[in-house]
Coordinates of N, CA and C in Angstrom, one line a residue:
M1 N -12.7 -13.3 -0.4 CA -11.7 -13.6 -1.0 C -11.2 -12.3 -2.1
Y2 N -10.0 -11.9 -2.1 CA -9.4 -11.0 -2.7 C -9.4 -11.4 -4.1
S3 N -9.2 -9.9 -5.3 CA -9.7 -9.9 -6.5 C -8.4 -9.1 -7.0
L4 N -8.3 -9.1 -8.6 CA -7.4 -8.1 -9.0 C -8.1 -7.2 -9.6
P5 N -7.9 -5.7 -9.1 CA -8.5 -4.6 -9.3 C -8.6 -4.2 -10.7
K6 N -9.5 -3.4 -11.3 CA -9.3 -3.2 -12.9 C -8.4 -1.6 -12.9
L7 N -7.6 -1.8 -13.7 CA -7.1 -0.3 -13.9 C -7.6 0.7 -14.2
P8 N -7.2 2.1 -13.8 CA -8.1 3.4 -14.2 C -7.6 4.2 -15.5
Y9 N -6.8 2.8 -16.1 CA -6.8 3.5 -17.4 C -6.5 2.0 -18.5
A10 N -5.9 2.3 -19.6 CA -5.5 1.2 -20.5 C -4.2 0.9 -20.7
Y11 N -3.8 -0.7 -21.0 CA -2.4 -0.7 -20.4 C -1.5 0.3 -21.3
D12 N -2.3 0.6 -22.8 CA -1.1 1.8 -23.5 C -1.3 3.0 -23.1
A13 N -1.9 3.2 -22.0 CA -2.1 4.9 -21.8 C -0.9 5.5 -21.4
L14 N -0.3 4.8 -20.4 CA 1.2 5.8 -20.2 C 2.3 5.7 -20.9
E15 N 1.9 5.3 -22.5 CA 3.1 5.2 -23.2 C 3.6 6.7 -23.6
P16 N 4.9 7.3 -23.5 CA 6.0 6.1 -23.8 C 6.6 6.0 -23.0
H17 N 6.1 6.3 -21.7 CA 6.8 6.8 -20.7 C 7.0 5.1 -19.9
I18 N 5.8 4.4 -19.7 CA 5.7 2.6 -19.3 C 5.0 2.6 -20.5
D19 N 5.7 1.5 -20.8 CA 5.3 0.6 -22.2 C 4.3 0.0 -21.9
N20 N 3.5 -0.4 -22.8 CA 2.0 -1.3 -22.6 C 2.7 -2.9 -22.4
A21 N 3.8 -3.0 -22.9 CA 3.9 -4.8 -22.7 C 4.1 -4.9 -21.4
T22 N 5.0 -4.0 -20.8 CA 5.1 -4.1 -19.3 C 3.7 -4.0 -18.1
M23 N 3.1 -2.6 -18.8 CA 1.9 -3.2 -18.1 C 1.0 -4.3 -18.0
E24 N 1.1 -4.5 -19.2 CA 0.0 -6.0 -19.3 C 0.4 -7.0 -18.4
I25 N 1.4 -6.9 -18.7 CA 2.4 -8.7 -17.8 C 2.3 -7.9 -16.3
H26 N 2.9 -6.6 -16.1 CA 3.1 -6.3 -14.4 C 1.7 -6.6 -13.9
H27 N 0.5 -6.1 -14.7 CA -1.0 -6.1 -13.7 C -1.2 -7.2 -14.2
G28 N -1.7 -8.1 -15.3 CA -2.4 -9.5 -15.6 C -1.7 -10.5 -15.1
K29 N -0.4 -10.6 -14.9 CA 0.3 -11.6 -14.7 C 1.1 -11.5 -13.0
H30 N 1.9 -10.6 -12.9 CA 2.4 -10.7 -11.8 C 1.5 -10.2 -10.3
H31 N 0.6 -9.0 -10.9 CA 0.1 -8.5 -9.7 C -1.3 -9.7 -9.9
Q32 N -1.7 -10.1 -10.5 CA -2.7 -11.3 -10.7 C -2.1 -12.7 -9.6
A33 N -0.8 -12.8 -9.7 CA -0.6 -14.0 -8.9 C -0.1 -13.7 -7.5
Y34 N 0.1 -12.4 -7.6 CA -0.3 -12.3 -6.0 C -1.3 -12.3 -5.2
V35 N -2.4 -11.9 -6.1 CA -4.0 -12.0 -5.5 C -4.3 -13.4 -5.2
T36 N -3.5 -14.5 -6.3 CA -4.2 -15.9 -6.5 C -3.3 -16.3 -5.5
N37 N -2.1 -16.3 -5.3 CA -1.4 -16.6 -4.1 C -2.0 -16.3 -2.7
L38 N -2.7 -15.2 -2.7 CA -2.9 -14.6 -1.6 C -4.1 -15.3 -0.5
N39 N -5.2 -15.6 -2.0 CA -6.0 -16.3 -1.2 C -5.7 -17.5 -1.2
K40 N -5.1 -18.4 -1.6 CA -4.4 -19.5 -1.5 C -3.8 -19.6 0.4
A41 N -3.4 -19.0 0.2 CA -2.5 -18.6 1.8 C -3.7 -18.5 3.0
I42 N -4.6 -17.9 2.5 CA -5.7 -17.5 3.7 C -6.7 -18.9 3.6
E43 N -6.6 -19.7 2.9 CA -7.4 -20.5 3.1 C -6.9 -21.7 4.0
T44 N -5.2 -21.5 4.4 CA -4.4 -22.3 5.1 C -4.3 -21.9 6.8
L45 N -4.8 -20.5 6.9 CA -4.7 -19.9 7.8 C -5.2 -20.6 9.2
D46 N -4.7 -20.4 10.4 CA -5.3 -20.8 11.7 C -6.7 -19.9 11.7
K47 N -7.5 -20.2 12.5 CA -9.1 -19.7 12.3 C -8.5 -18.8 13.4
N48 N -8.0 -19.0 14.0 CA -7.7 -17.4 15.0 C -7.1 -16.2 14.3
L49 N -6.3 -16.6 13.0 CA -6.0 -15.5 12.2 C -6.9 -14.8 11.1
V50 N -7.8 -16.0 10.7 CA -8.7 -15.4 9.7 C -9.8 -14.4 9.9
E51 N -10.1 -14.3 11.4 CA -10.9 -13.0 11.2 C -10.1 -11.8 11.4
H52 N -8.7 -11.7 11.4 CA -7.9 -10.6 10.9 C -7.1 -10.4 9.8
S53 N -7.9 -11.4 8.7 CA -7.7 -11.1 7.4 C -9.1 -10.9 6.2
K54 N -9.7 -9.9 7.1 CA -10.6 -9.2 6.5 C -10.5 -8.2 5.5
S55 N -9.5 -7.7 6.1 CA -8.7 -6.3 5.0 C -7.3 -6.5 5.1
L56 N -6.4 -6.2 4.0 CA -5.3 -5.8 4.0 C -4.6 -5.1 5.3
E57 N -5.3 -4.3 5.9 CA -5.0 -3.0 6.6 C -4.9 -4.1 8.0
S58 N -5.6 -4.7 8.2 CA -6.0 -5.4 9.2 C -4.6 -6.5 9.3
I59 N -4.7 -7.2 8.3 CA -3.4 -8.2 8.3 C -2.1 -7.3 8.6
F60 N -1.7 -6.3 7.8 CA -0.8 -5.3 8.2 C -0.4 -5.0 9.8
E61 N -1.7 -4.9 10.6 CA -1.7 -4.2 12.1 C -0.9 -5.2 12.9
K62 N -1.3 -6.9 12.2 CA -0.6 -8.0 13.2 C 0.4 -8.8 12.3
M63 N 0.9 -8.2 11.2 CA 1.9 -9.0 10.2 C 2.8 -9.9 10.9
S64 N 3.6 -9.5 12.0 CA 4.5 -10.4 12.7 C 4.0 -11.8 12.9
K65 N 2.3 -11.7 13.1 CA 1.6 -13.2 13.1 C 1.1 -14.2 12.3
F66 N 1.2 -13.4 10.9 CA 1.2 -14.1 9.8 C 2.2 -14.8 9.2
P67 N 2.3 -16.1 8.2 CA 3.1 -16.8 7.8 C 3.8 -15.7 6.9
E68 N 5.1 -16.0 6.5 CA 6.0 -15.2 5.1 C 4.9 -15.4 4.0
A69 N 3.9 -16.4 3.4 CA 3.2 -16.1 2.3 C 2.3 -15.3 2.3
I70 N 1.7 -14.8 3.5 CA 0.7 -13.5 3.6 C 1.2 -12.8 3.7
R71 N 2.4 -12.4 3.8 CA 3.4 -11.2 4.0 C 4.1 -10.6 2.3
N72 N 4.2 -11.8 2.2 CA 4.9 -11.4 0.4 C 3.9 -11.0 -0.3
N73 N 2.3 -12.1 -0.1 CA 1.4 -11.8 -1.4 C 0.3 -10.7 -1.2
G74 N 0.1 -10.4 0.4 CA -0.9 -9.2 0.8 C 0.0 -7.9 0.5
G75 N 1.0 -7.9 0.6 CA 2.0 -6.9 0.6 C 2.0 -6.9 -0.8
G76 N 2.1 -7.9 -1.9 CA 2.2 -7.6 -2.9 C 1.1 -7.0 -3.8
H77 N -0.2 -7.3 -3.0 CA -1.5 -7.0 -3.9 C -2.0 -5.6 -3.6
Y78 N -1.7 -5.1 -2.2 CA -1.7 -3.9 -1.4 C -0.7 -2.6 -2.4
N79 N 0.2 -3.4 -2.5 CA 1.7 -2.3 -3.1 C 1.3 -1.5 -4.3
H80 N 0.5 -3.1 -5.2 CA 0.4 -2.7 -6.7 C -1.0 -2.0 -7.1
S81 N -2.0 -2.2 -6.1 CA -3.1 -1.5 -6.2 C -2.9 -0.4 -6.1
L82 N -2.0 0.5 -4.7 CA -1.7 1.4 -4.9 C -1.2 2.2 -5.6
F83 N -0.1 1.5 -6.2 CA 1.0 2.2 -7.4 C -0.1 2.0 -8.7
W84 N -0.8 1.3 -9.2 CA -1.6 1.5 -10.4 C -2.6 3.3 -10.0
S85 N -2.9 3.2 -9.0 CA -3.8 4.6 -8.8 C -2.9 5.8 -8.6
L86 N -1.3 5.8 -8.4 CA -0.8 6.9 -7.9 C 0.0 7.3 -10.0
M87 N -0.5 6.4 -10.8 CA -0.2 6.8 -11.9 C -1.5 7.2 -12.7
T88 N -1.3 8.2 -13.9 CA -2.1 8.1 -14.5 C -1.8 9.2 -15.8
P89 N -2.3 9.2 -17.3 CA -1.9 9.6 -18.4 C -1.8 10.9 -18.4
N90 N -0.9 11.9 -18.7 CA -0.8 13.3 -18.7 C -0.8 13.6 -17.2
G91 N 0.0 12.8 -16.5 CA 0.4 12.6 -15.2 C 1.8 13.7 -15.1
G92 N 2.4 13.5 -13.8 CA 3.6 14.2 -13.8 C 3.4 16.0 -13.1
G93 N 4.8 16.3 -13.5 CA 4.5 18.1 -13.1 C 4.4 18.2 -11.5
A94 N 4.6 19.2 -11.3 CA 4.5 19.3 -9.4 C 3.6 19.3 -8.8
P95 N 3.1 18.7 -7.7 CA 2.1 18.7 -7.0 C 1.7 19.9 -6.3
K96 N 0.1 19.8 -6.3 CA 0.3 21.7 -5.6 C -1.3 21.1 -4.3
G97 N -1.3 22.5 -4.0 CA -2.7 22.1 -2.5 C -1.5 21.9 -1.4
K98 N -1.9 21.2 -0.5 CA -1.1 21.1 1.0 C 0.0 20.1 0.7
L99 N -0.2 19.4 -0.2 CA 0.9 18.1 -0.2 C 2.2 19.3 -1.1
G100 N 2.0 19.8 -2.1 CA 2.7 20.6 -2.7 C 3.8 21.2 -1.6
D101 N 2.8 22.2 -0.8 CA 3.2 22.9 0.2 C 4.3 22.1 1.2
A102 N 3.7 20.8 1.6 CA 4.6 20.3 2.4 C 5.6 19.6 2.0
I103 N 5.6 19.1 0.7 CA 6.9 18.9 0.1 C 8.3 20.0 0.2
V104 N 7.6 21.3 -0.4 CA 8.6 22.4 -0.5 C 9.2 22.2 1.1
T105 N 8.2 22.6 2.2 CA 8.6 22.6 3.8 C 9.2 21.6 3.9
G106 N 9.2 20.2 3.7 CA 10.0 19.5 4.3 C 11.3 19.0 3.4
F107 N 11.4 19.5 2.2 CA 12.6 19.4 1.6 C 13.0 20.4 0.8
G108 N 12.9 21.4 1.2 CA 12.9 22.9 0.6 C 12.9 23.2 -0.4
S109 N 12.7 22.2 -1.6 CA 11.7 22.3 -2.8 C 11.5 21.1 -3.8
F110 N 10.5 21.3 -4.9 CA 10.2 19.9 -5.0 C 11.6 19.2 -6.2
D111 N 12.3 19.9 -6.6 CA 13.3 19.4 -7.1 C 14.5 18.8 -6.1
E112 N 14.2 19.5 -5.1 CA 15.4 18.4 -3.8 C 14.2 17.1 -3.4
F113 N 13.3 17.3 -3.4 CA 12.5 16.0 -3.2 C 12.5 15.0 -4.0
K114 N 12.4 15.3 -5.1 CA 12.9 14.4 -6.4 C 14.1 13.7 -6.8
K115 N 15.4 14.6 -6.4 CA 16.4 14.1 -5.9 C 16.3 12.9 -5.0
Q116 N 16.1 13.3 -3.6 CA 16.1 12.4 -2.6 C 15.3 11.1 -2.9
F117 N 13.8 11.2 -3.3 CA 13.5 10.3 -3.8 C 13.8 9.1 -4.7
S118 N 14.3 9.7 -5.7 CA 14.9 8.9 -6.8 C 16.2 8.3 -6.2
D119 N 16.7 9.0 -5.4 CA 18.1 8.6 -4.4 C 17.7 7.3 -3.8
A120 N 16.9 7.1 -3.4 CA 15.9 5.8 -2.3 C 15.7 5.2 -3.2
S121 N 15.1 5.5 -4.3 CA 14.9 4.5 -5.6 C 16.2 3.3 -5.9
M122 N 16.8 4.3 -6.3 CA 18.1 3.7 -6.8 C 19.1 2.9 -5.9
K123 N 18.8 3.4 -4.7 CA 19.6 2.5 -3.3 C 19.2 1.4 -3.0
R124 N 17.8 1.3 -3.3 CA 17.3 -0.1 -2.8 C 17.5 -1.1 -3.2
F125 N 18.6 -2.1 -2.8 CA 19.3 -3.1 -3.1 C 18.3 -4.2 -3.5
G126 N 18.4 -4.9 -4.6 CA 17.5 -5.8 -5.2 C 16.2 -5.4 -5.8
S127 N 15.0 -6.2 -5.1 CA 13.7 -5.5 -5.1 C 12.9 -5.2 -4.0
G128 N 12.1 -4.5 -4.5 CA 11.8 -3.1 -2.9 C 11.0 -2.3 -3.5
W129 N 10.6 -1.3 -2.8 CA 9.6 0.0 -3.0 C 10.1 1.1 -2.5
A130 N 10.0 2.1 -3.3 CA 10.3 4.0 -2.6 C 9.0 4.3 -2.0
W131 N 9.1 4.9 -1.3 CA 7.8 5.5 -0.5 C 7.9 7.0 -0.1
L132 N 7.0 7.6 -0.3 CA 6.9 9.1 0.5 C 6.1 8.7 2.0
V133 N 6.1 8.9 2.9 CA 4.7 8.4 3.8 C 4.7 9.6 4.8
V134 N 3.8 9.9 5.3 CA 3.3 11.0 6.6 C 4.0 10.1 8.0
Q135 N 4.9 10.5 8.7 CA 4.9 9.7 10.0 C 5.6 10.9 11.0
D136 N 4.7 10.9 11.9 CA 4.7 11.8 13.0 C 4.1 13.0 12.6
G137 N 3.5 13.2 11.5 CA 3.6 14.5 11.0 C 4.0 15.1 9.9
K138 N 5.2 14.6 9.5 CA 5.9 15.3 8.8 C 6.1 13.9 7.3
L139 N 6.5 14.5 6.2 CA 7.0 13.9 5.6 C 8.1 13.1 5.4
V140 N 8.6 11.6 5.0 CA 9.5 10.7 5.3 C 9.5 10.2 3.6
I141 N 10.8 9.8 3.2 CA 11.2 9.1 2.4 C 12.1 7.9 2.7
G142 N 11.6 6.9 1.9 CA 12.5 5.4 2.0 C 12.2 4.6 1.3
S143 N 12.5 3.7 1.7 CA 12.1 2.3 0.9 C 12.3 1.3 1.9
T144 N 11.3 0.0 1.5 CA 11.5 -1.0 2.0 C 11.6 -2.5 1.1
A145 N 12.1 -3.6 1.2 CA 12.8 -4.6 0.5 C 11.2 -5.4 0.3
N146 N 11.5 -6.1 -0.9 CA 10.6 -7.4 -1.9 C 9.1 -6.5 -1.5
Q147 N 8.0 -7.1 -1.1 CA 6.8 -6.5 -1.1 C 6.8 -6.0 0.3
D148 N 7.3 -5.6 1.3 CA 6.8 -4.9 2.7 C 6.6 -3.8 2.1
N149 N 5.7 -3.2 2.7 CA 5.3 -1.5 3.0 C 5.3 -1.0 4.5
P150 N 5.1 0.8 4.7 CA 5.3 1.1 5.8 C 4.1 0.7 6.8
L151 N 2.6 0.0 6.3 CA 1.7 -0.1 7.0 C 2.4 -1.5 8.1
M152 N 3.4 -1.9 7.4 CA 2.7 -3.4 8.3 C 4.0 -3.2 9.3
R153 N 3.4 -4.1 10.5 CA 3.7 -4.0 11.9 C 4.7 -5.1 11.9
L154 N 6.0 -4.9 12.2 CA 6.9 -5.4 12.0 C 8.1 -5.8 13.0
R155 N 8.9 -6.8 13.3 CA 10.1 -6.7 14.8 C 10.8 -6.1 14.0
G156 N 11.4 -5.4 14.9 CA 12.7 -4.3 14.4 C 12.5 -3.2 13.9
K157 N 13.5 -2.5 12.7 CA 13.6 -1.2 12.4 C 12.9 -1.4 11.3
G158 N 12.7 -0.3 10.5 CA 11.9 -0.3 9.2 C 11.0 1.0 9.1
L159 N 11.0 1.6 8.1 CA 10.0 2.3 7.3 C 8.6 2.4 7.9
K160 N 8.1 3.5 8.5 CA 6.8 3.1 9.3 C 5.8 4.7 9.1
G161 N 4.7 4.7 8.6 CA 4.1 5.9 8.1 C 2.9 5.8 7.0
K162 N 2.1 6.6 6.6 CA 1.0 6.4 6.1 C 1.3 6.7 4.7
P163 N 1.5 5.5 3.4 CA 1.6 5.9 2.3 C 1.2 7.4 1.4
V164 N 2.1 7.9 0.7 CA 1.5 9.0 0.2 C 2.0 9.0 -1.7
L165 N 3.1 8.3 -1.5 CA 3.3 8.1 -2.9 C 4.3 6.7 -3.0
A166 N 4.2 5.9 -3.7 CA 4.9 4.3 -4.2 C 5.6 4.4 -5.4
L167 N 6.5 3.8 -5.5 CA 7.4 3.4 -6.4 C 8.0 2.3 -6.7
D168 N 7.6 0.9 -7.5 CA 7.7 -0.2 -7.4 C 9.0 -0.2 -8.2
V169 N 10.5 -1.0 -7.7 CA 11.4 -1.1 -8.1 C 11.8 -2.4 -8.3
W170 N 11.1 -3.2 -8.3 CA 11.4 -4.7 -9.0 C 11.5 -4.7 -10.2
E171 N 12.8 -5.4 -10.8 CA 12.9 -5.4 -12.3 C 11.6 -5.5 -13.3
H172 N 10.7 -6.3 -13.0 CA 9.8 -6.8 -13.7 C 8.6 -5.5 -14.1
A173 N 9.0 -4.4 -13.1 CA 8.2 -3.0 -13.4 C 9.2 -2.3 -14.6
Y174 N 10.2 -3.0 -15.1 CA 10.8 -2.0 -16.0 C 11.9 -2.5 -16.8
Y175 N 12.1 -3.5 -16.7 CA 12.9 -4.4 -17.4 C 12.7 -4.5 -18.9
L176 N 11.4 -4.6 -19.3 CA 11.4 -4.8 -20.7 C 12.0 -3.8 -21.7
K177 N 11.4 -2.2 -21.3 CA 11.8 -1.6 -21.7 C 13.2 -0.9 -21.7
N178 N 13.3 -1.1 -19.8 CA 14.6 -0.2 -19.5 C 15.6 -1.2 -19.4
Q179 N 15.9 -2.5 -19.5 CA 16.6 -3.3 -19.5 C 17.1 -3.1 -17.8
N180 N 18.5 -3.1 -17.2 CA 19.0 -2.9 -16.2 C 19.2 -1.1 -15.9
R181 N 18.5 -0.5 -16.7 CA 18.6 1.2 -16.3 C 17.6 1.4 -15.6
R182 N 17.4 1.2 -14.2 CA 16.6 1.7 -13.4 C 16.6 3.3 -13.4
A183 N 17.2 3.8 -13.6 CA 17.6 5.1 -13.7 C 16.7 5.5 -14.6
D184 N 16.4 4.9 -15.8 CA 15.9 5.3 -16.7 C 14.3 5.8 -16.2
Y185 N 14.0 4.5 -16.0 CA 12.7 4.3 -15.1 C 12.0 5.2 -14.7
I186 N 12.9 5.4 -13.4 CA 12.7 6.5 -12.0 C 12.6 7.7 -12.9
A187 N 13.1 8.2 -14.0 CA 12.9 9.3 -14.6 C 11.7 9.4 -15.5
S188 N 10.9 8.1 -16.0 CA 9.7 8.3 -16.3 C 8.7 8.1 -15.8
F189 N 9.0 7.8 -14.7 CA 8.1 8.0 -13.4 C 7.3 9.1 -13.1
W190 N 8.4 9.9 -13.4 CA 7.7 11.7 -12.6 C 7.1 11.8 -13.8
N191 N 6.7 11.3 -15.1 CA 5.8 12.2 -16.2 C 4.5 11.2 -16.0
V192 N 4.1 10.4 -15.0 CA 3.0 9.9 -15.0 C 2.4 9.6 -13.5
V193 N 2.9 10.8 -12.9 CA 2.5 10.5 -11.3 C 1.3 11.3 -11.4
N194 N 0.6 10.6 -10.3 CA -0.8 11.0 -10.4 C -1.2 12.2 -8.8
W195 N -0.4 13.1 -9.0 CA -0.3 14.2 -7.8 C -1.7 14.1 -7.2
E196 N -2.9 14.2 -7.9 CA -4.4 14.3 -7.3 C -4.6 13.0 -6.4
A197 N -4.2 11.8 -6.8 CA -4.4 10.7 -5.7 C -3.3 10.8 -4.8
A198 N -2.4 11.3 -5.1 CA -1.2 11.5 -3.5 C -1.7 12.6 -2.7
E199 N -2.5 13.5 -3.3 CA -2.8 14.6 -2.2 C -4.0 14.2 -1.3
T200 N -5.0 13.5 -2.5 CA -5.9 12.7 -1.3 C -5.4 11.8 -0.6
L201 N -4.5 11.1 -0.5 CA -3.7 10.3 0.3 C -3.5 11.3 1.6
F202 N -2.3 12.2 1.2 CA -2.0 13.2 1.9 C -2.9 13.3 3.1
N203 N -3.9 13.7 2.6 CA -5.1 14.8 3.3 C -6.0 13.5 4.0
S204 N -6.4 12.2 3.8 CA -6.7 11.5 4.3 C -6.7 11.0 5.9

């Protein structure tokens, strides 16, 4: 059975950039619902699929074989768990180390990387996520719809790779504070990015 991870900081710790009320509802209600519904969906699985549901990564490896409820809720649980770890109080600034070097090499400058990542976040129509991933040894920016992620083996085209950075652009992530101003929310995100966590993912 999967469970809701505890946040590594208080709900109000990301203020004024990400507000307390949003964090409380986003983590305690939205993320909890994904966990609850994922566990319920796993209980209905065919026995042949149960053995592949021991970890989210093993589910994603065979995503096309699982029902939509597993895809939506398993993705929601994984994506949010990653997202919380990629934010931190007093975060932001520019990344250092190997990730910082790779961003400058891949995009020309950190500012150009921010522009491209922000553009991907803005252009994702409706609900979804923006990602920085390692794909074939290179950093790639892209987005996925709903609760899909780059680890999912799905039929057809789509962003694939190892996640390094993720931004939730569902309205529930920002509507209480920013209403329909997604651009303001994206700008706020740069003040709380946990680059140390992203560096760890990049080097793993």
